[in-house]
CSV table of C-alpha atoms and ligand atoms in Angstrom, one decimal:
chain,number,residue,atom,x,y,z
A,854,UNK,CA,80.0,141.1,61.0
A,855,UNK,CA,80.3,145.5,61.6
A,856,UNK,CA,83.5,146.3,60.2
A,857,UNK,CA,84.8,149.0,63.1
A,858,UNK,CA,84.6,152.7,61.2
A,859,UNK,CA,84.8,155.7,63.8
A,860,UNK,CA,88.2,156.8,65.6
A,861,UNK,CA,89.3,155.2,69.1
A,862,UNK,CA,89.5,158.5,70.9
A,863,UNK,CA,87.3,159.0,74.2
A,864,UNK,CA,88.8,162.0,75.5
A,865,UNK,CA,87.9,162.6,79.2
A,866,UNK,CA,85.1,160.0,79.5
A,867,UNK,CA,84.3,157.2,79.6
A,868,UNK,CA,80.4,156.1,78.5
A,869,UNK,CA,79.4,159.4,80.4
A,870,UNK,CA,81.9,158.8,83.1
A,871,UNK,CA,84.3,161.8,83.0
A,872,UNK,CA,88.3,160.4,83.5
A,873,UNK,CA,88.2,163.5,86.0
A,874,UNK,CA,85.2,162.2,88.6
A,875,UNK,CA,87.6,158.4,88.4
A,876,UNK,CA,91.1,160.3,89.3
A,877,UNK,CA,88.9,161.8,92.2
A,878,UNK,CA,87.9,158.7,93.4
A,879,UNK,CA,92.1,156.4,92.9
A,880,UNK,CA,95.4,157.8,93.3
A,881,UNK,CA,97.0,158.3,89.9
A,882,UNK,CA,98.1,156.6,88.0
A,883,UNK,CA,95.1,154.0,87.4
A,884,UNK,CA,93.8,151.9,83.5
A,885,UNK,CA,91.0,151.6,83.4
A,886,UNK,CA,88.4,150.4,81.2
A,887,UNK,CA,85.3,150.8,79.1
A,888,UNK,CA,83.7,147.6,79.9
A,889,UNK,CA,81.6,148.7,76.1
A,890,UNK,CA,84.2,148.7,73.4
A,891,UNK,CA,84.9,145.1,74.5
A,892,UNK,CA,81.6,143.9,74.7
A,893,UNK,CA,81.8,145.6,70.2
A,894,UNK,CA,85.0,144.3,69.3
A,895,UNK,CA,83.7,140.6,69.6
A,896,UNK,CA,80.5,141.1,68.0
A,897,UNK,CA,82.8,142.5,65.8
A,898,UNK,CA,83.7,139.0,64.8
A,899,UNK,CA,81.1,136.9,65.3
A,900,UNK,CA,81.2,136.1,61.7
A,901,UNK,CA,84.4,133.9,62.7
A,902,UNK,CA,83.1,130.4,64.4
A,903,UNK,CA,85.4,130.5,67.1
A,904,UNK,CA,86.6,134.1,68.9
A,905,UNK,CA,89.5,132.9,71.1
A,906,UNK,CA,91.3,135.7,73.3
A,907,UNK,CA,94.9,136.6,73.7
A,908,UNK,CA,94.7,136.7,77.1
A,909,UNK,CA,97.9,137.8,77.1
A,910,UNK,CA,97.0,141.6,76.1
A,911,UNK,CA,95.4,142.1,79.2
A,912,UNK,CA,94.4,139.5,81.4
A,913,UNK,CA,93.1,140.5,85.0
A,914,UNK,CA,89.9,138.7,85.6
A,915,UNK,CA,87.2,141.0,85.5
A,916,UNK,CA,88.5,141.5,81.6
A,917,UNK,CA,88.8,137.7,81.9
A,918,UNK,CA,85.1,137.6,82.5
A,919,UNK,CA,84.1,139.6,80.0
A,920,UNK,CA,85.1,138.1,77.2
A,921,UNK,CA,83.4,134.7,78.7
A,922,UNK,CA,80.3,136.0,79.4
A,923,UNK,CA,80.5,137.6,75.2
A,924,UNK,CA,80.6,133.9,73.9
A,925,UNK,CA,84.6,134.6,73.5
A,926,UNK,CA,86.6,131.6,74.4
A,927,UNK,CA,90.5,132.1,75.8
A,928,UNK,CA,94.0,131.3,75.0
A,929,UNK,CA,96.6,130.8,78.0
A,930,UNK,CA,100.7,130.8,77.0
A,931,UNK,CA,101.2,130.2,80.1
A,932,UNK,CA,100.9,127.7,83.6
A,933,UNK,CA,99.7,131.5,85.4
A,934,UNK,CA,96.8,132.2,81.9
A,935,UNK,CA,95.7,128.4,81.7
A,936,UNK,CA,94.7,129.1,85.3
A,937,UNK,CA,93.2,132.5,84.7
A,938,UNK,CA,90.4,131.0,82.3
A,939,UNK,CA,89.7,128.6,84.9
A,940,UNK,CA,89.8,131.4,87.7
A,941,UNK,CA,86.6,132.7,85.4
A,942,UNK,CA,84.5,129.9,85.2
A,943,UNK,CA,86.3,128.6,82.3
A,944,UNK,CA,86.0,124.5,81.8
A,945,UNK,CA,89.4,122.9,81.0
A,946,UNK,CA,88.0,120.5,78.1
A,947,UNK,CA,84.8,121.3,75.6
A,948,UNK,CA,84.3,121.6,72.1
A,949,UNK,CA,86.2,124.3,70.4
A,950,UNK,CA,88.2,123.6,73.8
A,951,UNK,CA,87.6,126.6,76.2
A,952,UNK,CA,90.8,127.3,77.1
A,953,UNK,CA,93.7,126.1,74.5
A,954,UNK,CA,97.7,126.7,76.0
A,955,UNK,CA,99.3,127.7,73.1
A,956,UNK,CA,103.6,128.0,73.5
A,957,UNK,CA,106.5,126.2,71.8
A,958,UNK,CA,108.0,125.1,75.2
A,959,UNK,CA,106.4,122.9,78.0
A,960,UNK,CA,108.0,123.9,81.1
A,961,UNK,CA,107.5,121.8,83.9
A,962,UNK,CA,104.3,123.4,85.7
A,963,UNK,CA,102.6,123.6,82.2
A,964,UNK,CA,103.2,120.0,81.0
A,965,UNK,CA,101.7,118.9,84.6
A,966,UNK,CA,98.6,121.2,84.3
A,967,UNK,CA,98.1,120.5,81.0
A,968,UNK,CA,98.3,117.1,81.0
A,969,UNK,CA,96.2,116.9,84.7
A,970,UNK,CA,93.2,118.4,83.2
A,971,UNK,CA,93.8,117.8,79.7
A,972,UNK,CA,93.8,121.1,78.5
A,973,UNK,CA,93.9,121.8,74.6
A,974,UNK,CA,97.6,122.7,73.4
A,975,UNK,CA,98.6,123.8,70.2
A,976,UNK,CA,102.7,122.8,70.2
A,977,UNK,CA,105.1,125.0,68.5
A,978,UNK,CA,107.9,123.2,68.2
A,979,UNK,CA,108.4,119.2,67.5
A,980,UNK,CA,110.0,118.7,71.1
A,981,UNK,CA,106.5,119.8,72.1
A,982,UNK,CA,104.6,116.9,70.0
A,983,UNK,CA,107.5,114.3,71.9
A,984,UNK,CA,107.3,115.5,75.6
A,985,UNK,CA,103.6,115.4,75.3
A,986,UNK,CA,102.9,111.9,73.2
A,987,UNK,CA,105.5,110.1,76.1
A,988,UNK,CA,102.9,111.3,78.8
A,989,UNK,CA,99.6,111.4,76.7
A,990,UNK,CA,99.6,109.4,73.7
A,991,UNK,CA,96.3,109.8,71.8
A,992,UNK,CA,95.4,113.3,73.3
A,993,UNK,CA,94.4,115.4,70.0
A,994,UNK,CA,96.7,118.0,69.3
A,995,UNK,CA,96.6,121.6,67.1
A,996,UNK,CA,99.8,122.5,65.8
A,997,UNK,CA,101.3,125.3,65.3
A,998,UNK,CA,103.6,126.7,61.9
A,999,UNK,CA,105.4,129.6,61.1
A,1000,UNK,CA,104.5,129.5,57.5
A,1001,UNK,CA,108.5,131.3,56.5
A,1002,UNK,CA,107.8,134.9,57.0
A,1003,UNK,CA,106.4,136.9,59.5
A,1004,UNK,CA,105.1,141.0,60.2
A,1005,UNK,CA,104.0,143.4,63.0
A,1006,UNK,CA,103.7,146.3,63.9
A,1007,UNK,CA,107.7,146.2,65.2
A,1008,UNK,CA,110.4,143.9,64.8
A,1009,UNK,CA,109.9,143.0,67.6
A,1010,UNK,CA,106.0,141.5,67.6
A,1011,UNK,CA,107.3,140.0,64.2
A,1012,UNK,CA,106.3,136.0,64.8
A,1013,UNK,CA,107.6,134.8,61.6
A,1014,UNK,CA,110.3,134.1,59.6
A,1015,UNK,CA,113.5,132.6,60.1
A,1016,UNK,CA,114.7,134.7,62.4
A,1017,UNK,CA,111.5,134.3,64.9
A,1018,UNK,CA,111.8,131.2,67.1
A,1019,UNK,CA,107.5,131.5,67.2
A,1020,UNK,CA,105.9,127.8,65.2
A,1021,UNK,CA,107.3,124.9,64.3
A,1022,UNK,CA,108.9,125.3,60.1
A,1023,UNK,CA,107.1,124.8,57.3
A,1024,UNK,CA,108.9,123.0,55.7
A,1025,UNK,CA,109.5,120.6,59.6
A,1026,UNK,CA,105.4,119.2,58.9
A,1027,UNK,CA,106.6,116.1,57.9
A,1028,UNK,CA,108.2,115.4,60.0
A,1029,UNK,CA,105.9,116.8,63.0
A,1030,UNK,CA,103.5,114.0,61.9
A,1031,UNK,CA,105.4,110.8,61.6
A,1032,UNK,CA,106.1,111.9,66.0
A,1033,UNK,CA,102.5,112.8,66.3
A,1034,UNK,CA,101.5,109.7,64.1
A,1035,UNK,CA,104.4,107.7,67.3
A,1036,UNK,CA,102.5,109.0,69.8
A,1037,UNK,CA,99.1,108.3,68.1
A,1038,UNK,CA,98.0,112.2,68.8
A,1039,UNK,CA,95.6,113.5,66.5
A,1040,UNK,CA,96.6,116.3,64.4
A,1041,UNK,CA,93.4,118.2,64.7
A,1042,UNK,CA,93.8,121.8,64.5
A,1043,UNK,CA,96.1,124.5,62.5
A,1044,UNK,CA,97.0,127.4,63.8
A,1045,UNK,CA,99.1,130.5,61.9
A,1046,UNK,CA,100.3,133.9,64.0
A,1047,UNK,CA,103.1,135.7,62.0
A,1048,UNK,CA,102.7,138.8,64.1
A,1049,UNK,CA,101.0,141.7,66.3
A,1050,UNK,CA,99.2,144.5,64.6
A,1051,UNK,CA,100.6,143.8,61.6
A,1052,UNK,CA,98.4,144.1,57.6
A,1053,UNK,CA,95.5,142.8,55.7
A,1054,UNK,CA,98.7,142.7,52.8
A,1055,UNK,CA,100.7,140.3,55.6
A,1056,UNK,CA,97.1,139.0,56.8
A,1057,UNK,CA,96.4,137.4,54.1
A,1058,UNK,CA,99.3,135.5,52.9
A,1059,UNK,CA,97.8,134.0,55.6
A,1060,UNK,CA,94.8,132.1,54.6
A,1061,UNK,CA,97.6,130.9,51.3
A,1062,UNK,CA,99.8,128.7,53.1
A,1063,UNK,CA,97.3,127.8,55.6
A,1064,UNK,CA,95.7,125.4,52.6
A,1065,UNK,CA,99.2,123.8,51.6
A,1066,UNK,CA,99.5,123.4,54.6
A,1067,UNK,CA,95.3,121.5,55.8
A,1068,UNK,CA,96.2,119.7,52.7
A,1069,UNK,CA,99.5,117.8,53.5
A,1070,UNK,CA,97.5,117.6,57.7
A,1071,UNK,CA,94.3,115.8,55.8
A,1072,UNK,CA,90.9,115.0,57.0
A,1073,UNK,CA,91.8,114.7,60.4
A,1074,UNK,CA,91.5,118.7,61.3
A,1075,UNK,CA,88.1,120.4,62.4
A,1076,UNK,CA,89.6,123.5,63.5
A,1077,UNK,CA,92.0,126.1,61.5
A,1078,UNK,CA,93.0,129.1,63.0
A,1079,UNK,CA,94.0,132.8,61.4
A,1080,UNK,CA,95.6,133.4,65.1
A,1081,UNK,CA,95.6,137.3,66.2
A,1082,UNK,CA,97.8,140.6,64.5
A,1083,UNK,CA,94.4,142.4,64.4
A,1084,UNK,CA,96.0,146.0,63.7
A,1085,UNK,CA,93.9,149.1,66.1
A,1086,UNK,CA,94.4,152.7,64.7
A,1087,UNK,CA,96.5,154.3,67.0
A,1088,UNK,CA,97.1,157.2,64.9
A,1089,UNK,CA,94.8,159.5,63.0
A,1090,UNK,CA,96.3,157.6,59.2
A,1091,UNK,CA,96.2,154.7,60.7
A,1092,UNK,CA,92.8,151.8,59.4
A,1093,UNK,CA,91.2,149.0,61.1
A,1094,UNK,CA,91.3,145.7,58.5
A,1095,UNK,CA,88.3,145.3,56.7
A,1096,UNK,CA,87.3,142.4,58.3
A,1097,UNK,CA,84.1,141.2,56.5
A,1098,UNK,CA,86.9,140.7,53.3
A,1099,UNK,CA,90.4,138.9,56.2
A,1100,UNK,CA,86.8,137.2,56.6
A,1101,UNK,CA,86.2,135.9,52.8
A,1102,UNK,CA,88.9,135.3,52.5
A,1103,UNK,CA,89.3,132.7,55.8
A,1104,UNK,CA,85.4,131.7,54.9
A,1105,UNK,CA,86.8,131.1,50.8
A,1106,UNK,CA,89.5,129.0,51.9
A,1107,UNK,CA,87.9,126.2,54.7
A,1108,UNK,CA,85.0,125.9,52.1
A,1109,UNK,CA,87.2,125.3,50.1
A,1110,UNK,CA,89.4,123.0,52.2
A,1111,UNK,CA,85.7,121.3,53.4
A,1112,UNK,CA,84.6,120.5,49.8
A,1113,UNK,CA,88.1,118.2,50.3
A,1114,UNK,CA,88.2,116.9,53.5
A,1115,UNK,CA,84.1,115.7,53.4
A,1116,UNK,CA,83.3,117.4,56.6
A,1117,UNK,CA,83.2,120.9,58.6
A,1118,UNK,CA,86.2,122.8,60.0
A,1119,UNK,CA,85.5,125.1,62.2
A,1120,UNK,CA,86.9,128.2,61.4
A,1121,UNK,CA,89.0,130.6,64.9
A,1122,UNK,CA,90.1,134.0,65.3
A,1123,UNK,CA,92.5,134.9,67.9
A,1124,UNK,CA,92.9,138.7,68.9
A,1125,UNK,CA,94.0,140.5,71.6
A,1126,UNK,CA,95.3,143.6,70.7
A,1127,UNK,CA,91.4,144.0,68.9
A,1128,UNK,CA,89.2,143.5,71.7
A,1129,UNK,CA,91.0,145.4,74.5
A,1130,UNK,CA,93.3,148.1,73.1
A,1131,UNK,CA,91.1,150.8,72.3
A,1132,UNK,CA,89.1,150.5,75.6
A,1133,UNK,CA,91.8,151.2,78.5
A,1134,UNK,CA,93.2,154.2,78.9
A,1135,UNK,CA,95.9,155.0,81.3
A,1136,UNK,CA,95.1,157.7,83.9
A,1137,UNK,CA,98.6,160.2,85.1
A,1138,UNK,CA,98.7,163.5,86.8
A,1139,UNK,CA,101.3,166.1,85.6
A,1140,UNK,CA,103.4,166.1,88.6
A,1141,UNK,CA,106.8,168.3,87.6
A,1142,UNK,CA,106.6,170.3,83.9
A,1143,UNK,CA,109.8,172.1,83.7
A,1144,UNK,CA,112.5,172.9,80.4
A,1145,UNK,CA,115.7,171.7,79.5
A,1146,UNK,CA,116.5,174.5,76.5
A,1147,UNK,CA,114.3,174.4,74.0
A,1148,UNK,CA,112.1,171.4,75.7
A,1149,UNK,CA,109.6,171.8,77.1
A,1150,UNK,CA,108.6,168.3,79.6
A,1151,UNK,CA,105.5,167.5,81.4
A,1152,UNK,CA,106.5,165.0,83.7
A,1153,UNK,CA,103.9,162.3,85.5
A,1154,UNK,CA,104.0,159.8,87.3
A,1155,UNK,CA,103.0,156.6,86.0
A,1156,UNK,CA,106.6,155.3,83.2
A,1157,UNK,CA,107.1,152.5,81.1
A,1158,UNK,CA,106.8,150.9,84.8
A,1159,UNK,CA,103.0,150.9,84.1
A,1160,UNK,CA,103.1,151.3,80.1
A,1161,UNK,CA,105.7,149.8,78.4
A,1162,UNK,CA,105.0,150.2,75.0
A,1163,UNK,CA,107.0,153.6,74.4
A,1164,UNK,CA,109.9,152.4,75.6
A,1165,UNK,CA,110.3,149.1,73.9
A,1166,UNK,CA,109.0,150.0,70.6
A,1167,UNK,CA,108.6,153.2,69.8
A,1168,UNK,CA,105.0,153.0,70.0
A,1169,UNK,CA,102.9,155.8,69.6
A,1170,UNK,CA,99.3,156.1,71.9
A,1171,UNK,CA,97.6,159.0,71.3
A,1172,UNK,CA,96.8,161.6,74.6
A,1173,UNK,CA,94.8,164.2,76.2
A,1174,UNK,CA,94.7,166.3,78.9
A,1175,UNK,CA,92.6,166.6,81.5
A,1176,UNK,CA,93.0,170.6,83.4
A,1177,UNK,CA,92.1,170.4,86.9
A,1178,UNK,CA,93.4,173.6,87.1
A,1179,UNK,CA,91.6,177.0,87.7
A,1180,UNK,CA,94.0,179.2,85.5
A,1181,UNK,CA,92.6,178.2,81.7
A,1182,UNK,CA,94.8,178.6,78.9
A,1183,UNK,CA,94.4,177.8,75.2
A,1184,UNK,CA,98.3,177.5,74.0
A,1185,UNK,CA,99.3,174.8,72.3
A,1186,UNK,CA,102.8,173.5,73.3
A,1187,UNK,CA,105.3,170.8,71.8
A,1188,UNK,CA,106.9,168.6,74.5
A,1189,UNK,CA,108.1,165.8,75.7
A,1190,UNK,CA,105.9,163.2,78.1
A,1191,UNK,CA,108.3,161.4,80.6
A,1192,UNK,CA,107.7,159.3,84.1
A,1193,UNK,CA,109.1,159.3,87.2
A,1194,UNK,CA,111.2,156.5,86.7
A,1195,UNK,CA,115.1,157.2,87.3
A,1196,UNK,CA,115.9,155.7,84.2
A,1197,UNK,CA,115.9,158.3,80.8
A,1198,UNK,CA,113.9,155.5,78.5
A,1199,UNK,CA,111.3,156.2,80.6
A,1200,UNK,CA,110.1,158.4,78.1
A,1201,UNK,CA,106.1,158.1,76.3
A,1202,UNK,CA,107.1,160.4,73.1
A,1203,UNK,CA,109.2,158.3,71.5
A,1204,UNK,CA,110.2,156.3,68.6
A,1205,UNK,CA,111.8,153.4,67.7
A,1206,UNK,CA,115.0,153.1,67.6
A,1207,UNK,CA,114.4,155.1,71.5
A,1208,UNK,CA,114.8,158.4,69.5
A,1209,UNK,CA,112.9,161.3,72.3
A,1210,UNK,CA,110.6,163.1,70.1
A,1211,UNK,CA,107.7,165.8,70.7
A,1212,UNK,CA,104.0,165.8,71.0
A,1213,UNK,CA,101.6,169.0,70.6
A,1214,UNK,CA,99.4,169.3,73.7
A,1215,UNK,CA,98.6,171.9,75.7
A,1216,UNK,CA,99.2,174.2,77.8
A,1217,UNK,CA,99.2,172.2,81.5
A,1218,UNK,CA,99.7,173.1,85.0
A,1219,UNK,CA,100.6,171.0,87.8
A,1220,UNK,CA,97.5,168.9,89.2
A,1221,UNK,CA,95.9,167.9,85.6
A,1222,UNK,CA,95.8,165.1,84.4
A,1223,UNK,CA,97.5,163.6,80.7
A,1224,UNK,CA,95.2,160.7,79.8
A,1225,UNK,CA,96.9,157.8,77.8
A,1226,UNK,CA,94.1,156.2,75.3
A,1227,UNK,CA,95.0,153.0,73.3
A,1228,UNK,CA,96.3,151.6,76.0
A,1229,UNK,CA,94.5,148.0,77.2
A,1230,UNK,CA,96.3,145.7,75.2
A,1231,UNK,CA,99.6,145.0,76.6
A,1232,UNK,CA,99.4,147.7,79.1
A,1233,UNK,CA,98.7,146.4,82.6
A,1234,UNK,CA,99.6,143.1,81.5
A,1235,UNK,CA,103.4,143.8,81.0
A,1236,UNK,CA,103.3,146.3,84.4
A,1237,UNK,CA,106.5,146.0,87.0
A,1238,UNK,CA,107.6,146.9,89.7
A,1239,UNK,CA,111.5,148.8,88.4
A,1240,UNK,CA,111.5,151.2,90.9
A,1241,UNK,CA,109.8,149.5,93.7
A,1242,UNK,CA,106.3,150.8,91.4
A,1243,UNK,CA,103.7,149.3,92.8
A,1244,UNK,CA,101.5,148.1,89.9
A,1245,UNK,CA,98.6,150.2,88.8
A,1246,UNK,CA,95.4,149.6,90.1
A,1247,UNK,CA,92.5,149.4,87.6
A,1248,UNK,CA,89.4,150.0,87.3
A,1249,UNK,CA,86.2,148.8,84.6
A,1250,UNK,CA,83.4,150.7,84.2
A,1251,UNK,CA,80.1,149.0,83.2
A,1252,UNK,CA,77.0,150.4,82.3
A,1253,UNK,CA,77.8,154.1,83.7
A,1254,UNK,CA,79.4,152.1,87.3
A,1255,UNK,CA,82.7,152.4,88.0
A,1256,UNK,CA,84.4,149.3,89.7
A,1257,UNK,CA,88.6,148.4,91.2
A,1258,UNK,CA,89.1,145.1,89.0
A,1259,UNK,CA,92.6,145.4,90.8
A,1260,UNK,CA,94.1,147.3,93.5
A,1261,UNK,CA,96.7,149.2,93.5
A,1262,UNK,CA,99.9,147.0,94.8
A,1263,UNK,CA,100.6,148.2,98.4
A,1264,UNK,CA,104.7,147.6,99.7
A,1265,UNK,CA,103.6,144.5,101.6
A,1266,UNK,CA,102.4,142.2,98.5
A,1267,UNK,CA,104.9,143.9,96.4
A,1268,UNK,CA,108.0,142.6,98.8
A,1269,UNK,CA,105.6,139.4,100.4
A,1270,UNK,CA,108.1,137.5,98.9
A,1271,UNK,CA,111.2,138.4,99.4
A,1272,UNK,CA,112.6,137.0,103.0
A,1273,UNK,CA,116.2,138.5,104.7
A,1274,UNK,CA,118.4,135.8,106.0
A,1275,UNK,CA,118.5,134.9,109.6
B,324,LIG,C1,99.8,132.6,69.2
B,324,LIG,C2,98.9,134.2,69.8
B,324,LIG,N1,98.2,134.3,69.1
B,324,LIG,C3,97.5,135.1,69.6
B,324,LIG,C4,98.4,136.6,69.6
B,324,LIG,C5,97.8,138.1,70.0
B,324,LIG,O1,98.1,138.9,69.0
B,324,LIG,P1,97.0,140.1,68.2
B,324,LIG,O2,97.1,140.8,69.4
B,324,LIG,O3,97.9,141.4,67.5
B,324,LIG,O4,96.0,140.4,68.2
B,324,LIG,C6,99.5,137.0,69.2
B,324,LIG,C7,100.4,137.5,70.1
B,324,LIG,O5,101.1,138.4,69.4
B,324,LIG,C8,100.3,135.1,70.1
B,324,LIG,O6,101.3,135.0,70.2
């Protein structure tokens, strides 16, 4: 297992393909992903027995297909995500389960699909056990435990503790085991995921909580899952988690449990962000440059309908400018970067709480490109049609060739399900 060491900034090109060349082919805004980077990231985690991609981070079929072809399996949190996994050839059952449905509720369609296909379920509430047990007694299940603490890069991505809606509260485990017994459900997996974009200190606490819960469940377990949450550096002062140290913590716990249970245990990891964040770039064009009092604004043709992380979390994304204009300038400018939406929060340079900040970027001209980096995770998947903006195109660079993996949405597609009553 190699710990990722280099910082992510590819600056203006992916695998020798200048981003300007892509922009000549597809109208901005668009996403572009570097396949090689995703494969590298999957391979970083190969010490774990199973790398289960949390597809919520980026669920384009081509990205799922890359994961499948490189030995990862998938987590699905909705009917749509199960259908996506099936569409690229993951089968419903297998060992390890190629698709695991992880949620805190069954809506009607997901329950129907899970029952019909025999998909392994990671239950995040006691009610899920009852609903599954009533319809399909005898199944194997995983329990997602909320260990009573959580941590994320933002309060909104913290998925543990008593204010989080996720998982089965740790002290309810005994009751859940009783429900499982009532319906003859076999608890073969335990799972904990305390938040997205957390750190080693918090991730390490999960190991102890898992060991404790696993001893309570006992030897019916065949799998423990460390969940996701691995951070990536969005800013130069941030760093990766020491993957080797992280694996060793889990491996040691796994071995202690194995010697208690007298059989082997599978160790899963469930990353989303780590696999795809640095592989993705959002490319936009600067369409207006204006000065308002002391503030300079670069207004681009991508907005929070394309990348919501800044408005949702105050997230920082590295940005670079690709100059298409003939006129060269060398200066830097403190600028506010905004999008096209009729909404004052449509600003890419903002901090948590919506406080606008500036970024030092090169002096640019109209028509220059703004490349927003580390945008592969929780980027395109959170795209919306706000202001009737179409979903952006997505491109993939594979072996130096460019593939369109999602066409830009058309107006007809955007309005296809809408009807005017007679
Ligand atoms: C259950 C579960 N697993 C995995 C993940 C992936 O998290 P990350 O993208 O931080 O690895 C999430 C996201 O919050 C999640 O809810």
